Amino acid sequence: MNRRQQQVGMSVLGMLIIVIMAGFFVLSAIRMAPVYFEYLSVRDIVSRAAGDPESVDESIGDIRRKFEAVFHTNQIDGLKAREMEIYRKDGKTYIDARYEVRLPIFWRIDAVLKFDDLFYVIGESAPVDPAVAADRP
């Protein structure tokens, strides 16, 4: 006797769902990539400025003007130099450049990218944990 074997595989509906999901993730990656690459530039600029030994003796206004010039030159739009907090505490100058970006992905779906590792002490090129910096003498 010949029995008819049933074919097992993915239906058209299953394929459509997978294509829609893959398309959503590709669209999300395409929308978020420029913001992430801009963050990499900001992180590089801030870490270089913080690690520069000449910045230790500069005033807060001079440091802010340097950031404005470099951000303008590198076409950084996600973070403005006036939005950064630059302040002195206990003889040290701190740069707080943490920020977040909200961008639309599709219809009512937004993505929030939070860049919170941009807290530096001038004279150190590595980021500092803000909680640890507050406890420092």
C-alpha angles and dihedrals in degrees: 000000000000114000118199109239116220115232115234120202146108119307125225090255091054091050091048092052092050092048091050092049093047090048091052092052093046090049090049092050092048091051095045100042098079092049091050093048089050089053090053089055092048091049091051093048095048095045091050092049091047093048094048108109091208091062092068093076098039124104122249090250092054092049091049091049090052090053092048091053095046093045090050092049093049093043095239108174103162094071128032122205090235089058092059118092113228114177144150124238128169092351095307129104116227128200115203107187098156113141144154133221126210115198133174116248105176132343105313096351115106132180122218117204113193118196105190103155095083100099112120141171113219108250094036120084096198122080118256128218106248092221091054092045091054090055095049116108 
